[in-house]
PDB file of C-alpha atoms in Angstrom:
ATOM      1  CA  ARG A   1     212.419 143.378-108.128  1.00 51.00           C
ATOM      2  CA  GLN A   2     215.911 143.869-106.066  1.00 57.00           C
ATOM      3  CA  ASP A   3     218.263 144.761-108.711  1.00 64.00           C
ATOM      4  CA  GLN A   4     216.010 148.040-110.346  1.00 64.00           C
ATOM      5  CA  PRO A   5     217.455 151.271-108.639  1.00 61.00           C
ATOM      6  CA  ILE A   6     216.041 152.664-105.773  1.00 61.00           C
ATOM      7  CA  ALA A   7     214.147 155.411-107.124  1.00 62.00           C
ATOM      8  CA  ILE A   8     214.345 159.065-104.617  1.00 60.00           C
ATOM      9  CA  LYS A   9     211.812 161.188-104.715  1.00 65.00           C
ATOM     10  CA  TYR A  10     213.101 163.729-101.975  1.00 67.00           C
ATOM     11  CA  THR A  11     216.754 165.224-101.179  1.00 68.00           C
ATOM     12  CA  ALA A  12     217.920 166.992 -98.073  1.00 75.00           C
ATOM     13  CA  THR A  13     219.061 169.751 -99.436  1.00 82.00           C
ATOM     14  CA  LYS A  14     217.960 172.553-101.551  1.00 82.00           C
ATOM     15  CA  THR A  15     218.545 173.728-106.037  1.00 88.00           C
ATOM     16  CA  PRO A  16     220.731 176.651-105.405  1.00 90.00           C
ATOM     17  CA  LYS A  17     216.866 178.234-106.660  1.00 93.00           C
ATOM     18  CA  SER A  18     215.032 177.339-104.128  1.00 92.00           C
ATOM     19  CA  THR A  19     218.293 178.692-101.550  1.00 92.00           C
ATOM     20  CA  LEU A  20     217.595 181.668-103.361  1.00 94.00           C
ATOM     21  CA  ASN A  21     214.495 181.918-102.324  1.00 94.00           C
ATOM     22  CA  ALA A  22     214.477 180.919 -98.896  1.00 94.00           C
ATOM     23  CA  VAL A  23     216.340 183.760 -98.542  1.00 95.00           C
ATOM     24  CA  TYR A  24     214.044 186.108 -99.811  1.00 96.00           C
ATOM     25  CA  GLU A  25     211.609 184.551 -97.980  1.00 95.00           C
ATOM     26  CA  VAL A  26     213.708 185.363 -94.060  1.00 95.00           C
ATOM     27  CA  GLY A  27     214.383 188.032 -95.178  1.00 96.00           C
ATOM     28  CA  LYS A  28     211.333 189.766 -96.255  1.00 96.00           C
ATOM     29  CA  TYR A  29     209.960 188.243 -92.603  1.00 96.00           C
ATOM     30  CA  LYS A  30     213.221 190.239 -91.328  1.00 96.00           C
ATOM     31  CA  ALA A  31     211.711 193.299 -93.052  1.00 97.00           C
ATOM     32  CA  GLY A  32     208.893 193.342 -90.892  1.00 96.00           C
ATOM     33  CA  LEU A  33     210.601 192.618 -87.674  1.00 96.00           C
ATOM     34  CA  PRO A  34     208.797 195.011 -84.390  1.00 97.00           C
ATOM     35  CA  LEU A  35     211.448 197.029 -83.103  1.00 98.00           C
ATOM     36  CA  ASP A  36     210.867 196.269 -79.834  1.00 98.00           C
ATOM     37  CA  LEU A  37     211.737 192.912 -80.633  1.00 97.00           C
ATOM     38  CA  LEU A  38     214.329 193.581 -83.619  1.00 97.00           C
ATOM     39  CA  CYS A  39     216.217 195.705 -80.659  1.00 98.00           C
ATOM     40  CA  ILE A  40     216.234 191.861 -78.588  1.00 98.00           C
ATOM     41  CA  GLN A  41     217.313 190.117 -80.362  1.00 98.00           C
ATOM     42  CA  SER A  42     220.293 191.895 -81.830  1.00 98.00           C
ATOM     43  CA  ILE A  43     221.026 192.491 -77.935  1.00 98.00           C
ATOM     44  CA  MET A  44     220.832 189.103 -77.008  1.00 98.00           C
ATOM     45  CA  ALA A  45     223.119 188.131 -80.493  1.00 98.00           C
ATOM     46  CA  GLY A  46     225.522 190.734 -79.249  1.00 98.00           C
ATOM     47  CA  ILE A  47     225.820 188.376 -75.181  1.00 98.00           C
ATOM     48  CA  TYR A  48     225.968 185.518 -77.480  1.00 98.00           C
ATOM     49  CA  ILE A  49     229.041 186.335 -78.807  1.00 97.00           C
ATOM     50  CA  GLY A  50     230.321 187.906 -75.685  1.00 94.00           C
ATOM     51  CA  MET A  51     230.071 185.432 -73.848  1.00 94.00           C
ATOM     52  CA  ALA A  52     231.681 182.776 -76.276  1.00 95.00           C
ATOM     53  CA  GLY A  53     234.600 185.184 -77.167  1.00 91.00           C
ATOM     54  CA  HIS A  54     234.612 184.812 -71.939  1.00 87.00           C
ATOM     55  CA  LEU A  55     234.877 181.175 -73.360  1.00 90.00           C
ATOM     56  CA  TYR A  56     237.384 181.931 -75.311  1.00 89.00           C
ATOM     57  CA  LEU A  57     239.447 183.540 -73.179  1.00 82.00           C
ATOM     58  CA  ALA A  58     238.670 181.719 -69.867  1.00 83.00           C
ATOM     59  CA  LEU A  59     239.942 178.313 -72.044  1.00 88.00           C
ATOM     60  CA  GLY A  60     243.265 180.128 -72.858  1.00 83.00           C
ATOM     61  CA  GLY A  61     242.857 181.296 -76.008  1.00 82.00           C
ATOM     62  CA  GLY A  62     244.715 178.635 -78.734  1.00 88.00           C
ATOM     63  CA  VAL A  63     243.492 175.577 -80.613  1.00 92.00           C
ATOM     64  CA  LEU A  64     240.976 174.629 -77.077  1.00 90.00           C
ATOM     65  CA  GLY A  65     239.354 178.419 -77.907  1.00 88.00           C
ATOM     66  CA  SER A  66     239.401 178.516 -81.073  1.00 90.00           C
ATOM     67  CA  VAL A  67     236.459 174.842 -80.414  1.00 92.00           C
ATOM     68  CA  PHE A  68     234.270 176.525 -78.183  1.00 90.00           C
ATOM     69  CA  PHE A  69     233.983 179.863 -79.708  1.00 90.00           C
ATOM     70  CA  PRO A  70     230.918 178.747 -81.861  1.00 93.00           C
ATOM     71  CA  THR A  71     228.994 177.985 -78.902  1.00 94.00           C
ATOM     72  CA  GLY A  72     228.212 181.519 -79.634  1.00 94.00           C
ATOM     73  CA  LEU A  73     227.435 181.624 -83.845  1.00 95.00           C
ATOM     74  CA  ILE A  74     224.812 178.238 -82.135  1.00 96.00           C
ATOM     75  CA  ALA A  75     223.036 179.946 -79.377  1.00 96.00           C
ATOM     76  CA  VAL A  76     222.977 182.708 -82.123  1.00 96.00           C
ATOM     77  CA  THR A  77     220.794 179.947 -84.498  1.00 95.00           C
ATOM     78  CA  LEU A  78     219.397 178.243 -82.319  1.00 96.00           C
ATOM     79  CA  THR A  79     217.104 181.072 -80.685  1.00 96.00           C
ATOM     80  CA  SER A  80     216.920 182.776 -83.828  1.00 93.00           C
ATOM     81  CA  ALA A  81     218.172 185.419 -82.336  1.00 96.00           C
ATOM     82  CA  GLU A  82     219.610 189.029 -84.691  1.00 97.00           C
ATOM     83  CA  LEU A  83     223.250 188.544 -85.433  1.00 97.00           C
ATOM     84  CA  TYR A  84     224.426 191.396 -87.939  1.00 97.00           C
ATOM     85  CA  THR A  85     226.688 188.997 -90.560  1.00 95.00           C
ATOM     86  CA  GLY A  86     223.508 186.979 -90.914  1.00 94.00           C
ATOM     87  CA  ASP A  87     221.490 189.848 -91.584  1.00 95.00           C
ATOM     88  CA  ALA A  88     224.448 191.081 -94.324  1.00 95.00           C
ATOM     89  CA  LEU A  89     223.498 188.506 -96.364  1.00 93.00           C
ATOM     90  CA  VAL A  90     220.178 188.242 -96.466  1.00 96.00           C
ATOM     91  CA  PHE A  91     219.278 191.633 -96.341  1.00 96.00           C
ATOM     92  CA  VAL A  92     221.693 192.715 -99.421  1.00 97.00           C
ATOM     93  CA  ALA A  93     220.175 189.834-101.579  1.00 96.00           C
ATOM     94  CA  SER A  94     216.657 190.250-100.446  1.00 97.00           C
ATOM     95  CA  VAL A  95     216.868 193.790-101.742  1.00 97.00           C
ATOM     96  CA  LEU A  96     219.440 193.201-104.590  1.00 97.00           C
ATOM     97  CA  GLY A  97     216.099 190.392-105.719  1.00 96.00           C
ATOM     98  CA  LYS A  98     213.807 193.466-105.294  1.00 97.00           C
ATOM     99  CA  LYS A  99     211.919 191.297-102.144  1.00 97.00           C
ATOM    100  CA  VAL A 100     212.854 194.086 -99.550  1.00 97.00           C
ATOM    101  CA  THR A 101     212.953 197.754 -99.802  1.00 97.00           C
ATOM    102  CA  VAL A 102     217.197 200.421 -98.480  1.00 98.00           C
ATOM    103  CA  ALA A 103     214.630 201.906 -96.657  1.00 98.00           C
ATOM    104  CA  LYS A 104     214.035 198.414 -94.124  1.00 98.00           C
ATOM    105  CA  LEU A 105     218.202 196.873 -95.184  1.00 97.00           C
ATOM    106  CA  LEU A 106     218.993 200.001 -94.128  1.00 98.00           C
ATOM    107  CA  ARG A 107     216.118 200.240 -90.627  1.00 98.00           C
ATOM    108  CA  ASN A 108     217.710 196.374 -89.640  1.00 97.00           C
ATOM    109  CA  TRP A 109     221.651 197.202 -90.479  1.00 98.00           C
ATOM    110  CA  THR A 110     221.763 200.206 -87.780  1.00 98.00           C
ATOM    111  CA  VAL A 111     219.117 198.281 -85.383  1.00 98.00           C
ATOM    112  CA  SER A 112     221.155 194.948 -85.618  1.00 98.00           C
ATOM    113  CA  TRP A 113     224.728 196.264 -85.719  1.00 98.00           C
ATOM    114  CA  THR A 114     223.895 199.505 -83.314  1.00 98.00           C
ATOM    115  CA  MET A 115     222.310 196.442 -80.522  1.00 98.00           C
ATOM    116  CA  ASN A 116     225.337 193.558 -81.162  1.00 98.00           C
ATOM    117  CA  PHE A 117     227.612 196.463 -79.842  1.00 98.00           C
ATOM    118  CA  VAL A 118     224.944 196.639 -77.526  1.00 98.00           C
ATOM    119  CA  GLY A 119     224.629 194.002 -76.500  1.00 98.00           C
ATOM    120  CA  GLY A 120     228.755 192.640 -76.514  1.00 95.00           C
ATOM    121  CA  LEU A 121     229.417 196.191 -74.301  1.00 93.00           C
ATOM    122  CA  PHE A 122     227.155 194.945 -71.725  1.00 94.00           C
ATOM    123  CA  TRP A 123     228.251 191.977 -71.521  1.00 92.00           C
ATOM    124  CA  ALA A 124     232.207 193.310 -70.632  1.00 87.00           C
ATOM    125  CA  TYR A 125     230.471 196.124 -68.484  1.00 87.00           C
ATOM    126  CA  VAL A 126     229.283 192.182 -66.823  1.00 88.00           C
ATOM    127  CA  LEU A 127     232.606 190.612 -66.742  1.00 84.00           C
ATOM    128  CA  ALA A 128     234.535 193.367 -65.958  1.00 80.00           C
ATOM    129  CA  TYR A 129     232.550 194.390 -62.732  1.00 82.00           C
ATOM    130  CA  GLY A 130     230.537 192.327 -61.884  1.00 81.00           C
ATOM    131  CA  SER A 131     232.565 188.927 -61.820  1.00 80.00           C
ATOM    132  CA  ASP A 132     235.821 188.379 -61.052  1.00 77.00           C
ATOM    133  CA  ALA A 133     236.165 186.832 -64.423  1.00 70.00           C
ATOM    134  CA  LEU A 134     239.848 189.036 -65.445  1.00 68.00           C
ATOM    135  CA  ASP A 135     240.119 189.620 -62.194  1.00 74.00           C
ATOM    136  CA  ASP A 136     243.484 187.106 -63.387  1.00 72.00           C
ATOM    137  CA  ALA A 137     247.039 188.717 -64.683  1.00 72.00           C
ATOM    138  CA  GLY A 138     246.675 186.081 -67.715  1.00 70.00           C
ATOM    139  CA  ALA A 139     243.020 186.728 -69.013  1.00 69.00           C
ATOM    140  CA  ARG A 140     243.747 190.383 -68.373  1.00 68.00           C
ATOM    141  CA  GLU A 141     246.273 189.823 -71.233  1.00 74.00           C
ATOM    142  CA  LEU A 142     244.703 188.067 -73.501  1.00 70.00           C
ATOM    143  CA  ALA A 143     241.632 190.360 -73.200  1.00 68.00           C
ATOM    144  CA  ILE A 144     243.324 192.756 -74.016  1.00 70.00           C
ATOM    145  CA  LYS A 145     245.574 191.471 -77.439  1.00 74.00           C
ATOM    146  CA  ILE A 146     242.570 190.552 -79.024  1.00 64.00           C
TER     147      ILE A 146
END
């Protein structure tokens, strides 16, 4: 009958408990990543964020640059790159839930942070020496100001 309410069996969202369980699973997966893969994914995350920062500069900063900066975060998400900030969330929850050891947390955080930095430095080097992107005085001034 049409006057009866429609029963919804499935929802597009997770309950808090199922969300936490999903975070645990991600933590266990990331804790088991081989070192070479962790390094490559972390370097790429640093490059993606560096590219987003470059896009911010190329658009002159301000609101327009801020609107397009999240493209770096989108790239990190779509490629499953290892960005330190996301790993910090996942590993704290996973360690507190006793799903991952503190040693695995320290390994991931150290490699992720260091390789994010290396990726960012690589992109800065490409911009500074491999292109004319910072030859404009305005772009150089904005880059220094940030």
